[in-house]
PDB file of C-alpha atoms in Angstrom:
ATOM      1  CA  UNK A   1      -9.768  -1.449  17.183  1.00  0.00           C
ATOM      2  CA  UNK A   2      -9.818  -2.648  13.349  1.00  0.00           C
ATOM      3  CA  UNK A   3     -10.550   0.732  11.723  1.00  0.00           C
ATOM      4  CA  UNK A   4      -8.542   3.167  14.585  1.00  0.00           C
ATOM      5  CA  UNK A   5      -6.058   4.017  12.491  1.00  0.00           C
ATOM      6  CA  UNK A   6      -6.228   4.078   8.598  1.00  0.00           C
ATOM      7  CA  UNK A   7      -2.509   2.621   7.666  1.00  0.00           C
ATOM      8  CA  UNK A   8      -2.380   3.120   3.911  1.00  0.00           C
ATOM      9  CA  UNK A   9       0.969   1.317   3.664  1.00  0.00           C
ATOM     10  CA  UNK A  10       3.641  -0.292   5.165  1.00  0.00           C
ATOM     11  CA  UNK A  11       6.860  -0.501   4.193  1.00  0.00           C
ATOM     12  CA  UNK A  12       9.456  -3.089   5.211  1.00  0.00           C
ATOM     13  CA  UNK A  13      13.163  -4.126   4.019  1.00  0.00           C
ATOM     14  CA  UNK A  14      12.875  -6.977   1.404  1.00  0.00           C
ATOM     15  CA  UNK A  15      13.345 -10.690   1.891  1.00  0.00           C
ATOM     16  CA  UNK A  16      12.354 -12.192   4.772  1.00  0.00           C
ATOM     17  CA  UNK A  17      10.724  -9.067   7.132  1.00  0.00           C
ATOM     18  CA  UNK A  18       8.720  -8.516   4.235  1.00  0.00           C
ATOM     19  CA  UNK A  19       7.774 -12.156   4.308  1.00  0.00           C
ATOM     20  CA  UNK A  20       7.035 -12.001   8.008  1.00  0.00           C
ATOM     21  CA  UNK A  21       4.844  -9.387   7.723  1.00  0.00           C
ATOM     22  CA  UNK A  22       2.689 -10.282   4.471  1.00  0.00           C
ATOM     23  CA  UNK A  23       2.200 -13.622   7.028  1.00  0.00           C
ATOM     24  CA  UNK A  24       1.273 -11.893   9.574  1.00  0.00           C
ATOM     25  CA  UNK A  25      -1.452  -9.711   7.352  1.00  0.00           C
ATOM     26  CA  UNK A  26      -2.910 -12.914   5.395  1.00  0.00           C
ATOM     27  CA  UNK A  27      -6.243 -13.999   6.308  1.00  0.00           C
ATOM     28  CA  UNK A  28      -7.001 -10.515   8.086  1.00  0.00           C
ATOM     29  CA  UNK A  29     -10.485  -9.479   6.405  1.00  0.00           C
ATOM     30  CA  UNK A  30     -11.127  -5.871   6.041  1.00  0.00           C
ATOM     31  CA  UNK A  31      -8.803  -2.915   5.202  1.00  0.00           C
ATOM     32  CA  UNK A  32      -5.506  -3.452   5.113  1.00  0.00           C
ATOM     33  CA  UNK A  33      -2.641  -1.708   4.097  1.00  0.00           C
ATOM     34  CA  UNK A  34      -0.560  -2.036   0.665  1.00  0.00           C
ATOM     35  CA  UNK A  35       3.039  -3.460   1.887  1.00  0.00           C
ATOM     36  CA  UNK A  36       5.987  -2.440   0.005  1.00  0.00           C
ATOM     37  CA  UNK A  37       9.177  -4.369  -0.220  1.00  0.00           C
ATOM     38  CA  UNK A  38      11.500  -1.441   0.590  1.00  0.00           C
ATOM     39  CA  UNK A  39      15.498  -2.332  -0.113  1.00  0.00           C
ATOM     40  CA  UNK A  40      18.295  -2.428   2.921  1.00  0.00           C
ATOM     41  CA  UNK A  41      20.524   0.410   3.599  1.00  0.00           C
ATOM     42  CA  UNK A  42      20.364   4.441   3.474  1.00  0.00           C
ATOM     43  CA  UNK A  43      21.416   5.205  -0.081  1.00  0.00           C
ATOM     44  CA  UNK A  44      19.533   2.359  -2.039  1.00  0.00           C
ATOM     45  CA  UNK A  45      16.226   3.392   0.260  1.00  0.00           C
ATOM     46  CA  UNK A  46      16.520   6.990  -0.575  1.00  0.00           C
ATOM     47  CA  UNK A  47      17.127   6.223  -3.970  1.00  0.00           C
ATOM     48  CA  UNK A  48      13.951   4.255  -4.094  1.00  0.00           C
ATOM     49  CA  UNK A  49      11.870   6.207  -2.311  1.00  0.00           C
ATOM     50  CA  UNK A  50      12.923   9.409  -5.070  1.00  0.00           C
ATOM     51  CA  UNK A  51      11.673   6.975  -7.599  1.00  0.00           C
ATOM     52  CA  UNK A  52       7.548   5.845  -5.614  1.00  0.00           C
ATOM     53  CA  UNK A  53       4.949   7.085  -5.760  1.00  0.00           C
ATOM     54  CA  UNK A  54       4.535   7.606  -2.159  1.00  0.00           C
ATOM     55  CA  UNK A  55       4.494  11.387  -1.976  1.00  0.00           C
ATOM     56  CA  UNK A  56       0.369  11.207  -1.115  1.00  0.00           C
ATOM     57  CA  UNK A  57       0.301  13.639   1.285  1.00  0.00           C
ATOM     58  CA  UNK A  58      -2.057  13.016   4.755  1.00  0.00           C
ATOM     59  CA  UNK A  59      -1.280   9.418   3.884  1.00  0.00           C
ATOM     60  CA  UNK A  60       0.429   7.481   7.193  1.00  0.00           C
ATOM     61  CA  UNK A  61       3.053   5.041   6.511  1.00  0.00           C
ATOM     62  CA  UNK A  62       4.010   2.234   9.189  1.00  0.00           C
ATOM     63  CA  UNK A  63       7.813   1.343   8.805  1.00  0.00           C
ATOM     64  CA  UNK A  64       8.196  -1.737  10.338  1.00  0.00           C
ATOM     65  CA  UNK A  65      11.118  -4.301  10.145  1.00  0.00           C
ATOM     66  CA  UNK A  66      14.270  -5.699  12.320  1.00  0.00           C
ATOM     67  CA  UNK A  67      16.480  -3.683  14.334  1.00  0.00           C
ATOM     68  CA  UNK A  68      19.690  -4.506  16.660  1.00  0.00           C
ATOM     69  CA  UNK A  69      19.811  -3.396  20.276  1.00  0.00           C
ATOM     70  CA  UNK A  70      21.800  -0.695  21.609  1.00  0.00           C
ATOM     71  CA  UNK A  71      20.319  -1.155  25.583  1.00  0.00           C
ATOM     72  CA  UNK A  72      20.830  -3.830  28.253  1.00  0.00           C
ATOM     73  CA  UNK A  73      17.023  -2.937  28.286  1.00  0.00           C
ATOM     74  CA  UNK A  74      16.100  -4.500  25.203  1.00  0.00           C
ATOM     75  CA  UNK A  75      16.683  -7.899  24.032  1.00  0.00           C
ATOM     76  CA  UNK A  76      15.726 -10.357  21.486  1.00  0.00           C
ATOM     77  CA  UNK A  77      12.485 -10.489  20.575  1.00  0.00           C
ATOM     78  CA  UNK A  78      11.271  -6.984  22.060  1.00  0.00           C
ATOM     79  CA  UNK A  79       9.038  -5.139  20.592  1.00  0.00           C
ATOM     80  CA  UNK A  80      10.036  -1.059  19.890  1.00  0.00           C
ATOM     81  CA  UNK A  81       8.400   1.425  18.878  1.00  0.00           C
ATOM     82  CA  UNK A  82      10.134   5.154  17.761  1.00  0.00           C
ATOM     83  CA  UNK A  83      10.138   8.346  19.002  1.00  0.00           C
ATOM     84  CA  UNK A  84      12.831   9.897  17.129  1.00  0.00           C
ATOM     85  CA  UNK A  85      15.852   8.452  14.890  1.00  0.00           C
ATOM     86  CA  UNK A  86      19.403  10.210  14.940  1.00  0.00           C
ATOM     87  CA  UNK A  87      22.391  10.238  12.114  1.00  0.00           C
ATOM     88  CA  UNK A  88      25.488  11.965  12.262  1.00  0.00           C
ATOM     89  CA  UNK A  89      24.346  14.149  14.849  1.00  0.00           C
ATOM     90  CA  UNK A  90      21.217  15.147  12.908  1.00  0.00           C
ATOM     91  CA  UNK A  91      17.237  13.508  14.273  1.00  0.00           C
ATOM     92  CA  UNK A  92      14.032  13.400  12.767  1.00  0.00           C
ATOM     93  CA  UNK A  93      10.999  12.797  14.655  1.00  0.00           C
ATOM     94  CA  UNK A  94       8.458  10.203  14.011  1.00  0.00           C
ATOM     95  CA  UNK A  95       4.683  11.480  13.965  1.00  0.00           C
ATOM     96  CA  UNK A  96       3.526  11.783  17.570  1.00  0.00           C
ATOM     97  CA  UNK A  97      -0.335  11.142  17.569  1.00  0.00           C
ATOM     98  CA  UNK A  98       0.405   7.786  15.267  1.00  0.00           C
ATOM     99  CA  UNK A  99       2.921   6.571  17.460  1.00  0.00           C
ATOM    100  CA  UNK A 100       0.650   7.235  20.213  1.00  0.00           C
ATOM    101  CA  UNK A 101      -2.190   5.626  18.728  1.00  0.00           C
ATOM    102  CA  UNK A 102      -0.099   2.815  18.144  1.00  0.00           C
ATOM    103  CA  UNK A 103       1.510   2.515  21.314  1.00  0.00           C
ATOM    104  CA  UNK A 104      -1.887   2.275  23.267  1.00  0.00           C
ATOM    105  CA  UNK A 105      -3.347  -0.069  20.930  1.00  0.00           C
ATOM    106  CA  UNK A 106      -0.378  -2.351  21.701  1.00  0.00           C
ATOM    107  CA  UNK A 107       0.789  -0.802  25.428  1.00  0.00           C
ATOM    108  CA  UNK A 108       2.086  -3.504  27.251  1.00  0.00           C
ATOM    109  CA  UNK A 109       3.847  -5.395  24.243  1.00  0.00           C
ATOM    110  CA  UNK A 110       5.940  -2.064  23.266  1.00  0.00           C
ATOM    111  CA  UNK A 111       8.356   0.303  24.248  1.00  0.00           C
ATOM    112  CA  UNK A 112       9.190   3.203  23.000  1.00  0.00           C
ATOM    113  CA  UNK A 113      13.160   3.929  21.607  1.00  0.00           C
ATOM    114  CA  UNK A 114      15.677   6.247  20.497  1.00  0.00           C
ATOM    115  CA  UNK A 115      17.103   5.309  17.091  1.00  0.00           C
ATOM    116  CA  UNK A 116      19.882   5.473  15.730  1.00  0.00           C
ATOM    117  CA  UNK A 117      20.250   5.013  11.774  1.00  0.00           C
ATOM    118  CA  UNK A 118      24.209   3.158  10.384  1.00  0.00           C
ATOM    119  CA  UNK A 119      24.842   3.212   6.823  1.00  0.00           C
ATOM    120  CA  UNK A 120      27.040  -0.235   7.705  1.00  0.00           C
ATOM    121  CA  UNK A 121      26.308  -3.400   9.971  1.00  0.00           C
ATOM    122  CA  UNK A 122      26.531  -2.620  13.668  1.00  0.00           C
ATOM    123  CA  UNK A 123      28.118  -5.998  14.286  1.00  0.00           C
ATOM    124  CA  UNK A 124      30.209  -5.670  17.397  1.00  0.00           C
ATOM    125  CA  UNK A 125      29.066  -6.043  20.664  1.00  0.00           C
ATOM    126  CA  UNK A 126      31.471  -3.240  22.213  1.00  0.00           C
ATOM    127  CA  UNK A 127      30.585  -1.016  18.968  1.00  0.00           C
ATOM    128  CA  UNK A 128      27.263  -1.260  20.645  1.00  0.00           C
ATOM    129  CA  UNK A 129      27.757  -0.594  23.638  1.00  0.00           C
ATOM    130  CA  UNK A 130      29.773   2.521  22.728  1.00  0.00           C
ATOM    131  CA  UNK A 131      27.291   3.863  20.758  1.00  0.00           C
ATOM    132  CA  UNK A 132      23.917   3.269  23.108  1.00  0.00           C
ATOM    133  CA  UNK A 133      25.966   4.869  25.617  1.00  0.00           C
ATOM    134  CA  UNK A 134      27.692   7.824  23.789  1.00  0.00           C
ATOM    135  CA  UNK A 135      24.682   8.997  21.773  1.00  0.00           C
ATOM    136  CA  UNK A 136      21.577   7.594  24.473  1.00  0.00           C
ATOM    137  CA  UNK A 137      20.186   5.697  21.759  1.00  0.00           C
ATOM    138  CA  UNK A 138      18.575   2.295  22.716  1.00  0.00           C
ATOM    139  CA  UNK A 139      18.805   0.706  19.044  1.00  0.00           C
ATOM    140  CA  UNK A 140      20.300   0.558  15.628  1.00  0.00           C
ATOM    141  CA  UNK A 141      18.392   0.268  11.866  1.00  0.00           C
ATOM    142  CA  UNK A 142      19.655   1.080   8.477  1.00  0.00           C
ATOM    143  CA  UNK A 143      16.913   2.700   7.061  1.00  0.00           C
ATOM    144  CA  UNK A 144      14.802   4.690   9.642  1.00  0.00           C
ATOM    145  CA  UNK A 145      16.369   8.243   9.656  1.00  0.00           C
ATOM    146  CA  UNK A 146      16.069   7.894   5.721  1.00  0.00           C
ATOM    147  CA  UNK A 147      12.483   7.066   5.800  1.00  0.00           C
ATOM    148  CA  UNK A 148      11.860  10.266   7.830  1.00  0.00           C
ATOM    149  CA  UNK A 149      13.920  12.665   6.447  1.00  0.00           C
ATOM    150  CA  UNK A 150      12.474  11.879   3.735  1.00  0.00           C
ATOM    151  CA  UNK A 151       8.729  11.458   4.775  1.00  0.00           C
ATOM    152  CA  UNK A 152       8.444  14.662   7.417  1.00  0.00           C
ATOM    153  CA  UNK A 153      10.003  16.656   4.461  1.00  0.00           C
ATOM    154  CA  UNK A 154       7.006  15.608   2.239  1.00  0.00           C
ATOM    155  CA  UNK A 155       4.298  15.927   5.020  1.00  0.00           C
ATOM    156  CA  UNK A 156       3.841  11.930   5.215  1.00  0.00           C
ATOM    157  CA  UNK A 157       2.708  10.927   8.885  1.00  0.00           C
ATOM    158  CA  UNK A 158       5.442   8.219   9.735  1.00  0.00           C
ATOM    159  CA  UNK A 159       5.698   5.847  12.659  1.00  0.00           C
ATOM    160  CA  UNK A 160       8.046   3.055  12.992  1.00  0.00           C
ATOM    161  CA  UNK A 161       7.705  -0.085  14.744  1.00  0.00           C
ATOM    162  CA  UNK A 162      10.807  -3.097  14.884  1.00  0.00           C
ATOM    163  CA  UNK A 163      11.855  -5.804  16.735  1.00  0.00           C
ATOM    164  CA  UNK A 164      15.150  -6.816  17.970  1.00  0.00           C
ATOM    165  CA  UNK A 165      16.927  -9.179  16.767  1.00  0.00           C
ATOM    166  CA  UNK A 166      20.258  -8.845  17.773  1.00  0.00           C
ATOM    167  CA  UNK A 167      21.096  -7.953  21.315  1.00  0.00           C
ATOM    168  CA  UNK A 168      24.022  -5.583  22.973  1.00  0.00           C
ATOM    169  CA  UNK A 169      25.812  -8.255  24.538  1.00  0.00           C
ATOM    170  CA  UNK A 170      27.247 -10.527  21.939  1.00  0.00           C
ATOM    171  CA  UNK A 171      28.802  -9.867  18.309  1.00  0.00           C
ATOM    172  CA  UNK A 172      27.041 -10.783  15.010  1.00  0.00           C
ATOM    173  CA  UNK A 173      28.684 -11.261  11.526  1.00  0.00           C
ATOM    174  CA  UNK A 174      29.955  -8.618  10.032  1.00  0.00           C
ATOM    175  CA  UNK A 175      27.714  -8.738   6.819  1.00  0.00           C
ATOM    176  CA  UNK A 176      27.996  -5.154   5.430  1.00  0.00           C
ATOM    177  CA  UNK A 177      30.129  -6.379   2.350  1.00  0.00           C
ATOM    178  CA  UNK A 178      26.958  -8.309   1.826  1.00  0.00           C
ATOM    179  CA  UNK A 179      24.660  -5.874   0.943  1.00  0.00           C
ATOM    180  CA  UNK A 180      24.246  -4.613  -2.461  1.00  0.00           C
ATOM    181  CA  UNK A 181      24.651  -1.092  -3.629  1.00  0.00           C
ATOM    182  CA  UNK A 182      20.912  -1.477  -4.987  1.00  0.00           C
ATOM    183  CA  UNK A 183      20.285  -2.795  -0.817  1.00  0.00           C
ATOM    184  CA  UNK A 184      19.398  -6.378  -1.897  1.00  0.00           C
ATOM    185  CA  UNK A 185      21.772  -8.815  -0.125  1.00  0.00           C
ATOM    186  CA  UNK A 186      24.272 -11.170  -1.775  1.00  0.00           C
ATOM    187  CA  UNK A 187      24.312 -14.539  -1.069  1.00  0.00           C
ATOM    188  CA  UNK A 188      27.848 -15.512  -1.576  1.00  0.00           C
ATOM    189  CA  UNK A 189      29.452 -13.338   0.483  1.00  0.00           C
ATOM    190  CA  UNK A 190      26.408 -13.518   3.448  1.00  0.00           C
ATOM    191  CA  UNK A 191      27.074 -17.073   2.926  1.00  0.00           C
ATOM    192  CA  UNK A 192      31.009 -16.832   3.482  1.00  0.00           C
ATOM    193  CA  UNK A 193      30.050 -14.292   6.654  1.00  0.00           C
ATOM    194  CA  UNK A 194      28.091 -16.709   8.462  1.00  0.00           C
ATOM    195  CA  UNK A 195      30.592 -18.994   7.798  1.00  0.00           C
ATOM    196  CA  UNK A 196      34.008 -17.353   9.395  1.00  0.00           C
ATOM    197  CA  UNK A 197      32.354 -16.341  12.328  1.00  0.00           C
ATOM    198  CA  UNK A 198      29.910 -19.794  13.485  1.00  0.00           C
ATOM    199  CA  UNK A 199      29.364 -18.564  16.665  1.00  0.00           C
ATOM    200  CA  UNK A 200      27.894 -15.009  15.908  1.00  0.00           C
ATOM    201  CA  UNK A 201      26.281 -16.929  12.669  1.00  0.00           C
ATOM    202  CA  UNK A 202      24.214 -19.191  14.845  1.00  0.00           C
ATOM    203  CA  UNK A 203      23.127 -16.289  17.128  1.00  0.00           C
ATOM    204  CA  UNK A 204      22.108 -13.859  14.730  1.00  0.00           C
ATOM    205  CA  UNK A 205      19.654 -16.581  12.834  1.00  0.00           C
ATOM    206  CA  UNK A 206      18.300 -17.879  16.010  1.00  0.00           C
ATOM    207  CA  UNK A 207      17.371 -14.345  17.085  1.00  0.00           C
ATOM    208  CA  UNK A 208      16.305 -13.164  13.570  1.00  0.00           C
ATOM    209  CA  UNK A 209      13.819 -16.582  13.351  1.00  0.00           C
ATOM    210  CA  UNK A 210      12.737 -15.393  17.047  1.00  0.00           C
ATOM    211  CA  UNK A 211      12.106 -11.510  15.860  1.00  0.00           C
ATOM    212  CA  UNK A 212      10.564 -12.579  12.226  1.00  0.00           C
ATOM    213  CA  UNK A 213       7.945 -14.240  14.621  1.00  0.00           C
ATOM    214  CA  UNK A 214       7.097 -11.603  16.914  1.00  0.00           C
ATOM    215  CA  UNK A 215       6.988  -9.826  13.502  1.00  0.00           C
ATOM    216  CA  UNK A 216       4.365 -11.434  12.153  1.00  0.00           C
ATOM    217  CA  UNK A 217       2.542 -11.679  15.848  1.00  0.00           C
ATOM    218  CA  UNK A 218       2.589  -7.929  16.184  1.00  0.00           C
ATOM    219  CA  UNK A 219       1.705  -7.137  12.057  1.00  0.00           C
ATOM    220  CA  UNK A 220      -1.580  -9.627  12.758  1.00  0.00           C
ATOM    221  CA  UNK A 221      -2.443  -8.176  16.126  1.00  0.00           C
ATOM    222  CA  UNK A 222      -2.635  -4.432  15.013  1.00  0.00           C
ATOM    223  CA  UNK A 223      -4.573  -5.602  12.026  1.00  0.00           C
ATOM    224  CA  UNK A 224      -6.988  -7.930  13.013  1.00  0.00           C
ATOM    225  CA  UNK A 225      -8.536  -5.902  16.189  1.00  0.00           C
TER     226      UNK A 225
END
């Protein structure tokens, strides 16, 4: 399986995905794929990717990161794959023969999702809820719809692969005041959102430490055939 699919990069939000996934590449022999540190959030992503040097066209680019669920069907720790990502009533598609290369060479560990792409932190468990049910979209990212606006408009191939780490039926911090307008995160105020809600604090690392695992998992298992 090593060669199927010639990833020339992969891009993933900085700090610790991008951790996760470097893991999950080191000691793989062969070709691998250049990863990016891409930053969080819609504007600072777009911003960034105006700036790269990414524009090679027939080049494929695997997004791959967190994301929060939107489904009673997905849960912590899932593995999701993406068909399509919606924002403000607009979707882009993601490339179909990449996604289904990738999906075979990983069937029964995947599914494949509806997106949907926030420009703030999808924190409450009712928010989600609402909007899995309003807009049939099974889970929520911050930079996705970006990425393939973006990406289709400069004849990229694109796929996008995540896993959950939040799930639909309990709240997380509300951390969006804790991301930077350049989409690195500040640690005061992440700090002082853990801290006023323990509870949702203490969930949301748990199942971030559980998804940064499966993150590296998946990341080695694609690469290593």
């Amino acid at each position: 399986m090593s060669n199927f699919l010639p990833i020339n990069t992969i891009l993933v939000p900085q700090g610790a995905e991008y951790k996760a996934v470097y893991r999950g590449l080191s000691g793989i022999t062969g070709c691998i794929p250049t990863v990016v540190a891409i930053p969080v959030g819609m504007k600072p992503l777009l911003k960034y990717l105006q700036q790269g040097q990414f524009l090679a066209p027939k080049s494929r680019v695997l997004i791959m990161g967190l994301c929060g669920s939107l489904s009673d069907r997905h849960t912590v720790g899932d593995i999701v794959l993406y068909q399509d990502c919606i924002y403000q009533g607009k979707q882009e598609e993601c490339d179909r023969t990449f996604t289904a290369q990738l999906h075979s060479s990983l069937s029964e560990k995947v599914s494949l999702v509806k997106s949907l792409t926030s420009d703030r932190v999808i924190w409450s468990a009712a928010e989600k809820h609402r909007l899995g049910e309003t807009l049939a979209a099974d889970v929520v990212d911050m930079e996705g719809f970006t990425a393939l606006e973006f990406f289709n408009a400069a004849g990229v191939t694109v796929a996008i692969l995540r896993v959950v780490s939040d799930d639909c039926q309990h709240n997380i911090p509300d951390l969006t005041s804790a991301i930077n307008s350049d989409g690195s995160l500040k640690p005061f105020p992440l700090a002082m959102g853990m801290l006023r809600q323990p509870l949702a604090a203490t969930r949301l690392i748990r199942g971030s430490l559980t998804a940064l695992k499966v993150l590296e998992q998946v990341t080695n298992l694609l690469f290593s055939g």
